[in-house]
PDB file of C-alpha atoms (C1' of nucleotides) in Angstrom:
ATOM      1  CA  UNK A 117       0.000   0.000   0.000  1.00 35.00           C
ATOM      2  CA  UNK A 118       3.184   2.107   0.419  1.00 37.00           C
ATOM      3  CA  UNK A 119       1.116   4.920   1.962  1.00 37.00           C
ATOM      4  CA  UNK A 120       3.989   6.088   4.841  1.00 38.00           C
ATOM      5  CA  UNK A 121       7.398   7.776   3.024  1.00 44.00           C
ATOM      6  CA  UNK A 122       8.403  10.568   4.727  1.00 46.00           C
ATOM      7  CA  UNK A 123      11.092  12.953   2.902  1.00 42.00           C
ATOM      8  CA  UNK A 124       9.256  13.136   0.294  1.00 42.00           C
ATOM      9  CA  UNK A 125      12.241  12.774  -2.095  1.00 39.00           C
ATOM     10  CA  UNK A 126      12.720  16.103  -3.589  1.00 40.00           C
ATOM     11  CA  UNK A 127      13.753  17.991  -0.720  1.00 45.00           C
ATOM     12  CA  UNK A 128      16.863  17.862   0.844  1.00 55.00           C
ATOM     13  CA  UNK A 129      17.293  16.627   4.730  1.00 62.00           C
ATOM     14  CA  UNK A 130      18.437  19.664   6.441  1.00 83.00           C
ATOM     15  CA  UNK A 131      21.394  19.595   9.611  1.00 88.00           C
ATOM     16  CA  UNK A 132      18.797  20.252  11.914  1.00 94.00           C
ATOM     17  CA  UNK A 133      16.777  17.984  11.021  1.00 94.00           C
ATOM     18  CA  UNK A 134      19.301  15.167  11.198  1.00 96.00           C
ATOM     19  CA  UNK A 135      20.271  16.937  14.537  1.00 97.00           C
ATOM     20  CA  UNK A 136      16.790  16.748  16.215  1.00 97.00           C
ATOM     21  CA  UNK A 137      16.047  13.019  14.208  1.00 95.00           C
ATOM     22  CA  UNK A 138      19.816  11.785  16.842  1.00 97.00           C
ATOM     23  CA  UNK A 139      18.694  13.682  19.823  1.00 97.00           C
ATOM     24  CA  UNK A 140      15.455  11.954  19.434  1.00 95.00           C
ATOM     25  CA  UNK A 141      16.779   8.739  21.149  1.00 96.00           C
ATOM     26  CA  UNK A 142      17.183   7.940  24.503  1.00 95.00           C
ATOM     27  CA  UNK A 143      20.442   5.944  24.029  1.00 96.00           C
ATOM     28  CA  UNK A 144      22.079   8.551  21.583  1.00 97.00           C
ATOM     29  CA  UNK A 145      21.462  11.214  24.248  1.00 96.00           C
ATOM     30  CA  UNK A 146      23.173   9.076  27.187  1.00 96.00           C
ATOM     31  CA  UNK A 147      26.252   8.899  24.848  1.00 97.00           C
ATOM     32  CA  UNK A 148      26.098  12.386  23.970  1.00 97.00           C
ATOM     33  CA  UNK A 149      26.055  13.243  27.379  1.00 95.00           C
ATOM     34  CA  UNK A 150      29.011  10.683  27.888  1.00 95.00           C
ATOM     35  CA  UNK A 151      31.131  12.972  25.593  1.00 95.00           C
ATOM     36  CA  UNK A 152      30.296  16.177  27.685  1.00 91.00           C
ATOM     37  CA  UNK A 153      33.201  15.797  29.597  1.00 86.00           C
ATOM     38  CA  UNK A 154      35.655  14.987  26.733  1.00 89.00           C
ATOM     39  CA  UNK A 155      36.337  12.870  24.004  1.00 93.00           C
ATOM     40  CA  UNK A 156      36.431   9.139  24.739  1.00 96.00           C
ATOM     41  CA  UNK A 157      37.416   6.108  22.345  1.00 97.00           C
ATOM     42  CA  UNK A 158      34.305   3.720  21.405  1.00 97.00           C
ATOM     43  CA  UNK A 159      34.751   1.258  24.382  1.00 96.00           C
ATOM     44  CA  UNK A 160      34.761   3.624  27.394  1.00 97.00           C
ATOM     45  CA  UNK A 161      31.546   4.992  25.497  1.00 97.00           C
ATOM     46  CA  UNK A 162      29.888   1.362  25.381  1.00 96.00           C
ATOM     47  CA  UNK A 163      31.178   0.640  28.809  1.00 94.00           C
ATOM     48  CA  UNK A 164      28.471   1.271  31.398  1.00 92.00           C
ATOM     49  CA  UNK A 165      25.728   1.158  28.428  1.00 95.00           C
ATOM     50  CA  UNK A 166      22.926  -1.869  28.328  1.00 94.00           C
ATOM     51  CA  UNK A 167      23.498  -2.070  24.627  1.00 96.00           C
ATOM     52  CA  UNK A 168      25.994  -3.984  22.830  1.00 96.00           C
ATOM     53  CA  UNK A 169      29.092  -2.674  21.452  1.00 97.00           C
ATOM     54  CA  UNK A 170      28.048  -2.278  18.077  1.00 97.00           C
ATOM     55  CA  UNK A 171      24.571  -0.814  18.471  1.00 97.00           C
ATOM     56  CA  UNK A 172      27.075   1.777  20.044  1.00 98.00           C
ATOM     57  CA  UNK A 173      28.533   1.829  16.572  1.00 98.00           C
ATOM     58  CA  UNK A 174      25.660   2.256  15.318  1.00 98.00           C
ATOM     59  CA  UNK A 175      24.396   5.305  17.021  1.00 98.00           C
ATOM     60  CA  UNK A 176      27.643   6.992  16.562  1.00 98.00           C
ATOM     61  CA  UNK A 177      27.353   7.030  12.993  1.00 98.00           C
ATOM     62  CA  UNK A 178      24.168   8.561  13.255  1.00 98.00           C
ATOM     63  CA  UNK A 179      25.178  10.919  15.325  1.00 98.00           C
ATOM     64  CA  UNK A 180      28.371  12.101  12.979  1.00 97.00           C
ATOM     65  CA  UNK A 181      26.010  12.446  10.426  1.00 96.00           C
ATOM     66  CA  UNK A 182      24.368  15.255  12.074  1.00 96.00           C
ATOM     67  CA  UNK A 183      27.475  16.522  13.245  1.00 96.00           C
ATOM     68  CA  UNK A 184      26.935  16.413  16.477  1.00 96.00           C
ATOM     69  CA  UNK A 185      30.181  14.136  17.211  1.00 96.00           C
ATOM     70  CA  UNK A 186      33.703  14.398  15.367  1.00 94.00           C
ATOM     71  CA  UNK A 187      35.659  11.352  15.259  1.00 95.00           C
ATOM     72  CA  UNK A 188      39.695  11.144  15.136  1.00 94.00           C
ATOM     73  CA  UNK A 189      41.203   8.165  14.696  1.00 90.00           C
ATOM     74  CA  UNK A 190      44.484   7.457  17.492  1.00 89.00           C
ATOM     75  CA  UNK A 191      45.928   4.154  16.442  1.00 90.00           C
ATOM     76  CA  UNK A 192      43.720   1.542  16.900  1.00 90.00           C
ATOM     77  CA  UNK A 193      40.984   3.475  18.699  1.00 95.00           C
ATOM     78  CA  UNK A 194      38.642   5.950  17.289  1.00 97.00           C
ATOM     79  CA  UNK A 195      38.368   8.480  19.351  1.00 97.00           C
ATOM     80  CA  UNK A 196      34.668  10.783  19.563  1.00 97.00           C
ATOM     81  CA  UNK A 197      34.295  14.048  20.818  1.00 94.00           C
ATOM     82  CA  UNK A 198      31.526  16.931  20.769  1.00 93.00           C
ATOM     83  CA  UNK A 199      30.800  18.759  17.467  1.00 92.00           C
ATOM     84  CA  UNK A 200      29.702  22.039  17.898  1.00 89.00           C
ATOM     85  CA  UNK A 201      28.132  22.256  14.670  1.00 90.00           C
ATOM     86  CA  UNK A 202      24.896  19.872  14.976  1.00 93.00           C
ATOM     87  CA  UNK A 203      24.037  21.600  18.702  1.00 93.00           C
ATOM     88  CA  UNK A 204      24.910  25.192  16.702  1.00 90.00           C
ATOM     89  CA  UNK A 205      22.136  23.880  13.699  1.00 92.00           C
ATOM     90  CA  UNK A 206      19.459  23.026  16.539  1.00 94.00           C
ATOM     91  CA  UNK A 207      20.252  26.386  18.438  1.00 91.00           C
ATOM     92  CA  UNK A 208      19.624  28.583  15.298  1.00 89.00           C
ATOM     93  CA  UNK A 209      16.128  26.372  14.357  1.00 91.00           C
ATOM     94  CA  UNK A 210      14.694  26.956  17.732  1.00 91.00           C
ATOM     95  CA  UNK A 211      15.964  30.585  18.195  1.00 87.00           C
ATOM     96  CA  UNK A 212      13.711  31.396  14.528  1.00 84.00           C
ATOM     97  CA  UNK A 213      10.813  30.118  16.177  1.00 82.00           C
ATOM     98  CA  UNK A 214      11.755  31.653  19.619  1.00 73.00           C
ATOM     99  CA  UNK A 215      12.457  35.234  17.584  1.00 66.00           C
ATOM    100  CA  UNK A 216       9.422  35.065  15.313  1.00 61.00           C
ATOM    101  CA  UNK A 217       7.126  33.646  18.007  1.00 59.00           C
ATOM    102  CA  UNK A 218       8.019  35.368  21.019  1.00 60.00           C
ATOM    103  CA  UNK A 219       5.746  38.559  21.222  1.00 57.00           C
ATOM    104  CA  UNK A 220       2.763  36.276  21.437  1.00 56.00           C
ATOM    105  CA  UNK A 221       4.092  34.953  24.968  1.00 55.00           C
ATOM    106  CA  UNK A 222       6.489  37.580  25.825  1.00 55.00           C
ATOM    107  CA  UNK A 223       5.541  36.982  29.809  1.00 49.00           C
ATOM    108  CA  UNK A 224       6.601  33.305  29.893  1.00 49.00           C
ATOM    109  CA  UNK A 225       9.507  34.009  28.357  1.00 50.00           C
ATOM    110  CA  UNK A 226      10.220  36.564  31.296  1.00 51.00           C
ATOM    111  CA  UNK A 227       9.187  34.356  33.664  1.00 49.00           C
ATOM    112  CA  UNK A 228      11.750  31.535  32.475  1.00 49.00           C
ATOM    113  CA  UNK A 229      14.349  34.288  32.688  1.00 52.00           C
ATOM    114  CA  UNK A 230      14.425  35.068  35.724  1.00 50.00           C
ATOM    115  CA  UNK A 231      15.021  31.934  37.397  1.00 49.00           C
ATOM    116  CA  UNK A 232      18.038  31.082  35.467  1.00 47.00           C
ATOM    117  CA  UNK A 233      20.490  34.222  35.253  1.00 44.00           C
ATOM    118  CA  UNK A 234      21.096  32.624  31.850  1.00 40.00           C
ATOM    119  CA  UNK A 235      24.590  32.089  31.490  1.00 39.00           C
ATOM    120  CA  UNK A 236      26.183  34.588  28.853  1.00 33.00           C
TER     121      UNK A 236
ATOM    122  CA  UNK B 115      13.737 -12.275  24.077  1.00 35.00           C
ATOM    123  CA  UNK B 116      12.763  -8.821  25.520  1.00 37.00           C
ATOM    124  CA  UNK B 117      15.846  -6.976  24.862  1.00 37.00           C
ATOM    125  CA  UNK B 118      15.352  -3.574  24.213  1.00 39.00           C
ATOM    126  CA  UNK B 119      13.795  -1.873  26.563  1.00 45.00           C
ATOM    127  CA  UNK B 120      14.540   2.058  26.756  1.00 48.00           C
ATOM    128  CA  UNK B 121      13.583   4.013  29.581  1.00 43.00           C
ATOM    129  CA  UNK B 122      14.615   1.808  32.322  1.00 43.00           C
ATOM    130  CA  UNK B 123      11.266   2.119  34.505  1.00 40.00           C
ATOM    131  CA  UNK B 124      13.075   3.801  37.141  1.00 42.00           C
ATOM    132  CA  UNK B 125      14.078   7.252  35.429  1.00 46.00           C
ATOM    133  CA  UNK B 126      11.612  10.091  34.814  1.00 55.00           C
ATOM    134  CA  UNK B 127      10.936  11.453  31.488  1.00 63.00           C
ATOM    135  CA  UNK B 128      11.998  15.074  31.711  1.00 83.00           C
ATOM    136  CA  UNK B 129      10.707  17.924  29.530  1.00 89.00           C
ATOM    137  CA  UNK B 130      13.765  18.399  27.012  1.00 94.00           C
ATOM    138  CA  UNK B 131      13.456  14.472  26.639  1.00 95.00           C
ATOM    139  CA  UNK B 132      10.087  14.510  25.425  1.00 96.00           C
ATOM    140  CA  UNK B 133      10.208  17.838  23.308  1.00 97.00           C
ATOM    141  CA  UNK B 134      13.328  16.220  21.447  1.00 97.00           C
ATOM    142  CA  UNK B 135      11.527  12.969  20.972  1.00 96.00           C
ATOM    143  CA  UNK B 136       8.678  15.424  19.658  1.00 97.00           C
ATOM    144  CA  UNK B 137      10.534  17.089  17.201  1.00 97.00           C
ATOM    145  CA  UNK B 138      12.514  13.835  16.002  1.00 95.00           C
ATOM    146  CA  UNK B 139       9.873  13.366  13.457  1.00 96.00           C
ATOM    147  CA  UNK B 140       9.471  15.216  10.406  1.00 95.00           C
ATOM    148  CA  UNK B 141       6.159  15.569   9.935  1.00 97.00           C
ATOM    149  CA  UNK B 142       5.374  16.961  13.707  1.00 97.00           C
ATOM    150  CA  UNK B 143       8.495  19.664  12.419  1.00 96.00           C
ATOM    151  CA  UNK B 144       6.081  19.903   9.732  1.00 96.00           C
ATOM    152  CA  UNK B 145       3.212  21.298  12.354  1.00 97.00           C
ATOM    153  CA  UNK B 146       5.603  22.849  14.416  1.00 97.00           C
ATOM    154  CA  UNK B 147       6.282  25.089  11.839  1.00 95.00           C
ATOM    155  CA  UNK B 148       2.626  26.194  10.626  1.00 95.00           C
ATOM    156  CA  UNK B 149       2.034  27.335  13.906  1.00 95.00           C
ATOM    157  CA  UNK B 150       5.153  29.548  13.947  1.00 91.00           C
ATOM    158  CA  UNK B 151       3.206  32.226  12.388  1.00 86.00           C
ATOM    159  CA  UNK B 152      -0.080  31.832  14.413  1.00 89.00           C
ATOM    160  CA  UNK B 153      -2.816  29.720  16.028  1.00 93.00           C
ATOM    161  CA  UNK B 154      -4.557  27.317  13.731  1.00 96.00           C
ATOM    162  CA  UNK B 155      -7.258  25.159  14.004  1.00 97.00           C
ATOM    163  CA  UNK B 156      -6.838  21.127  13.458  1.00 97.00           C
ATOM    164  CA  UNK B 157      -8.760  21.072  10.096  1.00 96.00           C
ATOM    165  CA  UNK B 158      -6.371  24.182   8.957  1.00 97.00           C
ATOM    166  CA  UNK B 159      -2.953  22.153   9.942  1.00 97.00           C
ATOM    167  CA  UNK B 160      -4.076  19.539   8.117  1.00 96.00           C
ATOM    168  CA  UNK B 161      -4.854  21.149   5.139  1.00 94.00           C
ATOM    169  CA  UNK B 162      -1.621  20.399   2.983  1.00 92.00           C
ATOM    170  CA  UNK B 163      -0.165  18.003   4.619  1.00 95.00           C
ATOM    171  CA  UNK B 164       0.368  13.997   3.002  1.00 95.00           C
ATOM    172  CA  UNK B 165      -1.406  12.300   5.971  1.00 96.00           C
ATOM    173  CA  UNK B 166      -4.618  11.926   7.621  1.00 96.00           C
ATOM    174  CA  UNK B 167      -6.249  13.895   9.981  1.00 97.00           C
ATOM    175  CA  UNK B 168      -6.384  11.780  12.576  1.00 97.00           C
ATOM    176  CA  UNK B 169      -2.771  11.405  12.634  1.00 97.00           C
ATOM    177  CA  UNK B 170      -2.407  14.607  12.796  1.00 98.00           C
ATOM    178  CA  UNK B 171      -4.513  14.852  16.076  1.00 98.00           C
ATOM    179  CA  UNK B 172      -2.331  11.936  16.996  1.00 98.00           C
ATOM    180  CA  UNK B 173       0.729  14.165  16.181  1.00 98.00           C
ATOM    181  CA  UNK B 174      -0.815  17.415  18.169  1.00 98.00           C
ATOM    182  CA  UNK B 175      -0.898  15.018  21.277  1.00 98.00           C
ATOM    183  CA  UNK B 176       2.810  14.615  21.302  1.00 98.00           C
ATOM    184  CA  UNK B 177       3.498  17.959  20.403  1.00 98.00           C
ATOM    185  CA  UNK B 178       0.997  18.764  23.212  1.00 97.00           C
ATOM    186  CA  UNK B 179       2.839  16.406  25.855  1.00 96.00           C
ATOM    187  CA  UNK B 180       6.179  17.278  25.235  1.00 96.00           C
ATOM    188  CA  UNK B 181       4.864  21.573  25.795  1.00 96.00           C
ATOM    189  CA  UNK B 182       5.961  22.712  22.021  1.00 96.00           C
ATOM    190  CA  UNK B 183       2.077  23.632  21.614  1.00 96.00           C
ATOM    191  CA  UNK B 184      -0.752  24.983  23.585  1.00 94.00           C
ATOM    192  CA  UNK B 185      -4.644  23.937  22.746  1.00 95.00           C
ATOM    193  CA  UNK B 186      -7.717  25.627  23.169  1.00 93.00           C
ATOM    194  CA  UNK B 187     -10.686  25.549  22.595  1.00 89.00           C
ATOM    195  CA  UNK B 188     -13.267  27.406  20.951  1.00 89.00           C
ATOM    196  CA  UNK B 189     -16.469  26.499  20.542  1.00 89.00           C
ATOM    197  CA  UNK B 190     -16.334  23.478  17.827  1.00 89.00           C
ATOM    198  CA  UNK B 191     -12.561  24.434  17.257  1.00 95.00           C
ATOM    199  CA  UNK B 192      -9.399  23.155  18.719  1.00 97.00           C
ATOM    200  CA  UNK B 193      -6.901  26.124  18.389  1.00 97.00           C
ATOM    201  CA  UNK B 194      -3.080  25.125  18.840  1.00 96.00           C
ATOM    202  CA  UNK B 195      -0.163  27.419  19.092  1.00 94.00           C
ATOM    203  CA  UNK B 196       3.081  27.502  19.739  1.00 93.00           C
ATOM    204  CA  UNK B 197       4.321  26.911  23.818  1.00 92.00           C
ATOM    205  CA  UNK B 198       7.786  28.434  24.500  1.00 90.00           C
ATOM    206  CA  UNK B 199       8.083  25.926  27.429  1.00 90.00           C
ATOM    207  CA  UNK B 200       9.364  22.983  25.295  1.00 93.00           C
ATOM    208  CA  UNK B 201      11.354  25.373  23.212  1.00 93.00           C
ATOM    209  CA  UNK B 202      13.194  26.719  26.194  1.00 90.00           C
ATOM    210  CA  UNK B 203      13.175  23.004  27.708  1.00 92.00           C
ATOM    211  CA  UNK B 204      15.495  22.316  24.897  1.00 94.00           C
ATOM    212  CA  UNK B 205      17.221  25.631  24.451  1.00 91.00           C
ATOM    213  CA  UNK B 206      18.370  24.744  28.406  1.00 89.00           C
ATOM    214  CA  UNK B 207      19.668  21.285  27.833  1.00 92.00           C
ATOM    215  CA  UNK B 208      22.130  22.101  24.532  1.00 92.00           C
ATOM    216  CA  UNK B 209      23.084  25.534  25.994  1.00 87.00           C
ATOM    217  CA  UNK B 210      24.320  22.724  29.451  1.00 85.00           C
ATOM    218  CA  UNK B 211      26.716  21.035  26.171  1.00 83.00           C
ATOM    219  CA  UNK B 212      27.404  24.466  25.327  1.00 72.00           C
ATOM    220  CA  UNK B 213      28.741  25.972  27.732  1.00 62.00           C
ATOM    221  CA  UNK B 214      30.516  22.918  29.817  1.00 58.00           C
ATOM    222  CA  UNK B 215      32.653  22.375  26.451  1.00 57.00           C
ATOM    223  CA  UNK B 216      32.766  25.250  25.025  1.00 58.00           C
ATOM    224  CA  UNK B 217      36.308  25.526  25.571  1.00 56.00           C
ATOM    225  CA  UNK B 218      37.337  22.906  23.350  1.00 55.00           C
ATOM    226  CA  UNK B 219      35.831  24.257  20.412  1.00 56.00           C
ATOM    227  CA  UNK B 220      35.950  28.350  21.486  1.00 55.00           C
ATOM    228  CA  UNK B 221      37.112  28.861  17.420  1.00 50.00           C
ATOM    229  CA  UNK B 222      33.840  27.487  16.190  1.00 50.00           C
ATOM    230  CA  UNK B 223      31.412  29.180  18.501  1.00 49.00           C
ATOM    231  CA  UNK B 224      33.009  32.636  17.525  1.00 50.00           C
ATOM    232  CA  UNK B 225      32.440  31.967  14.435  1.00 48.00           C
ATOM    233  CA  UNK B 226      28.916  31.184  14.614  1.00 49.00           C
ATOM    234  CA  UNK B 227      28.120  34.077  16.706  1.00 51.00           C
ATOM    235  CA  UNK B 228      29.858  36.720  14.688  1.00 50.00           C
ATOM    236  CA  UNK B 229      27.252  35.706  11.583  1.00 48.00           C
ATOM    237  CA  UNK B 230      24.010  36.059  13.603  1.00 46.00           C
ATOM    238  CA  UNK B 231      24.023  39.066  16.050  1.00 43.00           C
ATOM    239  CA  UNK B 232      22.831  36.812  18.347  1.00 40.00           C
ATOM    240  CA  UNK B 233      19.609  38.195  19.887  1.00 39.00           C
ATOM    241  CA  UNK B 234      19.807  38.785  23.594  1.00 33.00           C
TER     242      UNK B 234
ATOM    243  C1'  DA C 181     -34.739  17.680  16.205  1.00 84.07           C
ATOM    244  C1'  DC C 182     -31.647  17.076  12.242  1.00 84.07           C
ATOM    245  C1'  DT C 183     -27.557  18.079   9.886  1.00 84.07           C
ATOM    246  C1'  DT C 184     -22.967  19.578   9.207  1.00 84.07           C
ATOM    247  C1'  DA C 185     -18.308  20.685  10.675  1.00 84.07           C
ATOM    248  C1'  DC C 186     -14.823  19.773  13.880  1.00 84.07           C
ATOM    249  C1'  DG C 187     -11.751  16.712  15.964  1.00 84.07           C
ATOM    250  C1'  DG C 188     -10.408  13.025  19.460  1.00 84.07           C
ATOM    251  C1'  DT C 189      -9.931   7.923  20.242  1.00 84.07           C
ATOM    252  C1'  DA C 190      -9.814   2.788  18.973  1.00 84.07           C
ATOM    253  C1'  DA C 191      -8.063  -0.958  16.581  1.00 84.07           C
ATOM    254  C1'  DG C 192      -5.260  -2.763  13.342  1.00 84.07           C
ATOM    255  C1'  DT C 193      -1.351  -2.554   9.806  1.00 84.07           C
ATOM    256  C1'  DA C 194       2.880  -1.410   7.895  1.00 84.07           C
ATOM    257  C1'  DA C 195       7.285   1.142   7.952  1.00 84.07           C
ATOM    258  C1'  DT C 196      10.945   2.415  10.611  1.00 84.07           C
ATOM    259  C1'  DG C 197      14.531   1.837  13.478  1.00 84.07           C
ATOM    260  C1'  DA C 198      16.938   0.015  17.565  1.00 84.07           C
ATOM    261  C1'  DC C 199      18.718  -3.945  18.644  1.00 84.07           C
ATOM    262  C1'  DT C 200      21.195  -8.721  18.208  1.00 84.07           C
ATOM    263  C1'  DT C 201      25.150 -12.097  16.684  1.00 84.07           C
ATOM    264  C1'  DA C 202      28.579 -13.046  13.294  1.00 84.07           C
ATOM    265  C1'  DC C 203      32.180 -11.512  10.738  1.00 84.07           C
ATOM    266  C1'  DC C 204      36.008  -8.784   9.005  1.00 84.07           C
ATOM    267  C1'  DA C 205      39.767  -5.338   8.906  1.00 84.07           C
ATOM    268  C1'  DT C 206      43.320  -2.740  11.081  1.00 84.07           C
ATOM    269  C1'  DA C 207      46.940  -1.525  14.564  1.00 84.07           C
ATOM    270  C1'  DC C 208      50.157  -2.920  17.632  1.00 84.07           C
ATOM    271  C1'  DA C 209      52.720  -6.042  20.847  1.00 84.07           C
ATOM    272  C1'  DA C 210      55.014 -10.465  21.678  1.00 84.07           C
TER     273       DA C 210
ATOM    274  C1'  DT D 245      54.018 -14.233  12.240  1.00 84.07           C
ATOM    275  C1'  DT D 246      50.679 -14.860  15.696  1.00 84.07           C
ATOM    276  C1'  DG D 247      47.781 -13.073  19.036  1.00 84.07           C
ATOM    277  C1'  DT D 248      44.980  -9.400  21.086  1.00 84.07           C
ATOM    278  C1'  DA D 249      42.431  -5.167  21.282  1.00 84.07           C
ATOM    279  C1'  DT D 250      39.687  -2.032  18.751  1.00 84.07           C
ATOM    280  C1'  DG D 251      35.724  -1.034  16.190  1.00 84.07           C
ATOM    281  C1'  DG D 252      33.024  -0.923  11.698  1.00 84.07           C
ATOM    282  C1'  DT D 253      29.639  -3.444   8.727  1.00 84.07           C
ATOM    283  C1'  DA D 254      26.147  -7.212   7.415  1.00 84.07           C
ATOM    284  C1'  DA D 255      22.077  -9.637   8.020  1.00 84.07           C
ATOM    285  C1'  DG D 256      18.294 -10.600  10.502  1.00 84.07           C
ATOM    286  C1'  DT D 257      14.784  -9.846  14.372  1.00 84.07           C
ATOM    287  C1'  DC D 258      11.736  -7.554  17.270  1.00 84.07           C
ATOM    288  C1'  DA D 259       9.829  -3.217  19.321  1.00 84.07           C
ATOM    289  C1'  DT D 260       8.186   0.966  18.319  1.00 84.07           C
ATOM    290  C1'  DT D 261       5.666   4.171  16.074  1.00 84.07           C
ATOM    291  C1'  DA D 262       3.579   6.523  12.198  1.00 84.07           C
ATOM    292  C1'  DC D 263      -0.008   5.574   9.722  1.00 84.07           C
ATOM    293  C1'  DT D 264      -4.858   3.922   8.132  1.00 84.07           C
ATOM    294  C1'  DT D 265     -10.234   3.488   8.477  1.00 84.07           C
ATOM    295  C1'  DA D 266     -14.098   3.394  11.500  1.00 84.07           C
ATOM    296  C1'  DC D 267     -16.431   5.375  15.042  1.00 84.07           C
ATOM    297  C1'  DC D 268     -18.102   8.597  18.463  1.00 84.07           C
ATOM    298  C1'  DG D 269     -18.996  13.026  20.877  1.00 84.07           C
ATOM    299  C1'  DT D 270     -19.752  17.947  20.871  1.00 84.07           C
ATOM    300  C1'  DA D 271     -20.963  22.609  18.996  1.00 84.07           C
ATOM    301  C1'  DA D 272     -23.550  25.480  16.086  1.00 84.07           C
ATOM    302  C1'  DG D 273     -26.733  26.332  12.185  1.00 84.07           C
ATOM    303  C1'  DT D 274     -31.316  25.236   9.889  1.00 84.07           C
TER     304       DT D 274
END
DNA sequence: ACTTACGGTAAGTAATGACTTACCATACAA
DNA sequence: TTGTATGGTAAGTCATTACTTACCGTAAGT
């Protein structure tokens, strides 16, 4: 019946979208996270994890692909660390909605301001 | 064989978790985005769009649960728009990666914020 | 009251995607 | 060269989830 394709096949997948797509897992995010404190080779990433070493593969690929990870190889180990570019891709999509959106709830906004001091 | 089970039944869901899951589909970016310029009714997000309506309801519900839209109603109509609470949910938990790494990669966040002004 | 428009929910199906084990390739050490 | 550690890829399976159609409830107009 073939009634359920998404990207419709003209249109191109955007970094964002790949961005939000990797974030969208539970697992991907726990090894994002993982990388928060620096760049770690592929087994001290799976260590600690429920899933098996090569779903870890897995999800690391996916997550290069939206940039969010870079890899460097060191030797035998491949060594992952945090990409700034995916997290910059997701920052800008939400900030157009936050920008275009925002006089329409201008006082929740405040409200979320204040009890943060928002860092820079 | 009951293998893969995310969520380990301890752990909450938190907000950013939900909003990401949310917005890891296409077509809910799809709906996320009519409502950037406005409130629309359910019959008007629809209009357009590849799939059913009732998927789209289906759609609004997770959009709705994971606070990236507000409904109400009036009269016969459900109205959604745009809630800044998932938005900022999110906005919190990538500007945490942000700012813990942001040493490692100062080059690359200059040069992102020297092209947008960055509002605020 | 009857009809029409709106839209949520139920039940079932099909596509996607998150996993598994098995295997292979590479780097380095003995 | 042989062995060991590292990790990517292949093929297949199962869970999840994005859909469908059918149905029902509510609001407003005639």
């Amino acid at each position: 019946m073939t009634y359920h394709t998404k990207y419709t096949m003209g249109e191109a997948i955007r970094q964002y979208e790949k961005a939000f797509n990797a974030l969208g897992d539970p697992t991907r995010r726990t090894i994002f996270k993982k990388l928060q404190n620096g760049p770690l080779p592929v087994v001290a990433i799976a260590k600690g994890l429920t899933v098996s070493r090569p779903a870890v593969s897995q999800h690391l690929k996916v997550l290069r692909e939206a940039q969010l990870i870079n890899i460097s190889s060191q030797g035998a180990q491949n060594i992952y660390e945090i990409d700034p570019k995916g997290i910059i891709a997701m920052r800008d999509y939400l900030d157009q909605f936050w920008n275009e959106a925002l006089d329409r709830f201008k006082q929740l906004a405040e409200q979320s301001e204040k009890k943060k001091t928002k860092s820079k």
